[in-house]
Short mmCIF file of C-alpha atoms in Angstrom, two decimals:
data_model
loop_
_atom_site.label_atom_id
_atom_site.label_comp_id
_atom_site.label_asym_id
_atom_site.label_seq_id
_atom_site.Cartn_x
_atom_site.Cartn_y
_atom_site.Cartn_z
CA MET A 1 161.50 12.67 148.20
CA GLY A 2 158.99 14.78 146.28
CA LYS A 3 157.52 14.61 142.82
CA LYS A 4 160.02 14.99 139.99
CA SER A 5 159.57 18.02 137.79
CA PHE A 6 160.51 18.52 134.16
CA THR A 7 161.05 21.17 131.53
CA VAL A 8 159.91 20.81 127.94
CA GLU A 9 161.72 22.78 125.26
CA ILE A 10 160.28 23.10 121.75
CA ASN A 11 162.59 24.20 118.96
CA TYR A 12 160.19 26.06 116.69
CA SER A 13 162.79 26.43 113.94
CA LEU A 14 162.69 22.61 113.52
CA CYS A 15 158.99 22.04 114.27
CA LYS A 16 156.62 21.43 111.32
CA LYS A 17 153.50 21.65 113.54
CA CYS A 18 152.42 18.06 112.81
CA GLY A 19 150.58 17.70 116.14
CA ILE A 20 152.03 14.35 117.14
CA CYS A 21 153.47 15.70 120.38
CA TYR A 22 150.27 17.08 121.85
CA ASN A 23 148.20 14.18 120.56
CA VAL A 24 150.38 11.57 122.32
CA CYS A 25 150.87 13.50 125.58
CA PRO A 26 149.05 11.44 128.25
CA THR A 27 148.78 14.35 130.70
CA LYS A 28 147.96 17.11 128.19
CA THR A 29 151.06 19.03 129.24
CA LEU A 30 151.36 19.99 125.59
CA GLY A 31 148.60 21.62 123.65
CA SER A 32 147.91 23.35 120.37
CA ALA A 33 148.07 27.08 119.66
CA GLU A 34 147.39 28.91 116.41
CA LEU A 35 147.82 26.87 113.24
CA GLY A 36 148.76 23.73 115.19
CA LYS A 37 151.81 25.21 116.88
CA PRO A 38 152.60 23.08 119.98
CA ILE A 39 152.77 24.88 123.30
CA VAL A 40 153.50 23.86 126.87
CA GLN A 41 150.10 24.34 128.55
CA ASP A 42 150.89 23.15 132.07
CA ILE A 43 154.46 22.08 132.81
CA ASP A 44 153.46 20.89 136.28
CA LYS A 45 151.50 18.03 134.68
CA CYS A 46 154.56 16.61 132.86
CA ILE A 47 155.53 13.14 134.12
CA GLY A 48 158.67 12.83 132.00
CA CYS A 49 157.39 9.92 129.89
CA LEU A 50 159.32 11.29 126.86
CA MET A 51 156.60 10.23 124.40
CA CYS A 52 156.58 13.67 122.77
CA GLU A 53 160.37 13.72 122.47
CA ARG A 54 160.65 10.17 121.11
CA LEU A 55 157.82 10.45 118.59
CA CYS A 56 158.67 13.91 117.22
CA PRO A 57 159.71 13.36 113.59
CA ASP A 58 161.55 16.70 113.55
CA ILE A 59 163.61 16.12 116.72
CA ALA A 60 162.23 19.46 117.90
CA ILE A 61 161.36 18.55 121.51
CA ASN A 62 163.66 18.12 124.47
CA VAL A 63 162.34 16.95 127.86
CA MET A 64 164.67 17.34 130.83
CA GLU A 65 164.33 16.66 134.52
CA LYS A 66 164.75 19.78 136.63
CA VAL A 67 167.68 19.56 138.99
CA VAL A 68 166.82 20.58 142.54
CA GLU A 69 169.80 21.51 144.65
CA ASN A 70 169.77 20.32 148.24
CA ASN A 71 171.42 22.81 150.57
CA GLY A 72 171.28 20.61 153.62
#
């Protein structure tokens, strides 16, 4: 069984650009763009810890495990 992979969705219509998400991310999957806008810098680094999702005061982040279909 290989490494789990995740997707991180940011709802920019809810986000206030507070910076909590990229400041708590232990793997620096999230980073900061212009004016503090959070961006997904490297999705392959995401370990699915959900810290960004849980600590977001705007409920603007959704972390999901990617589903890999097994055709065998």
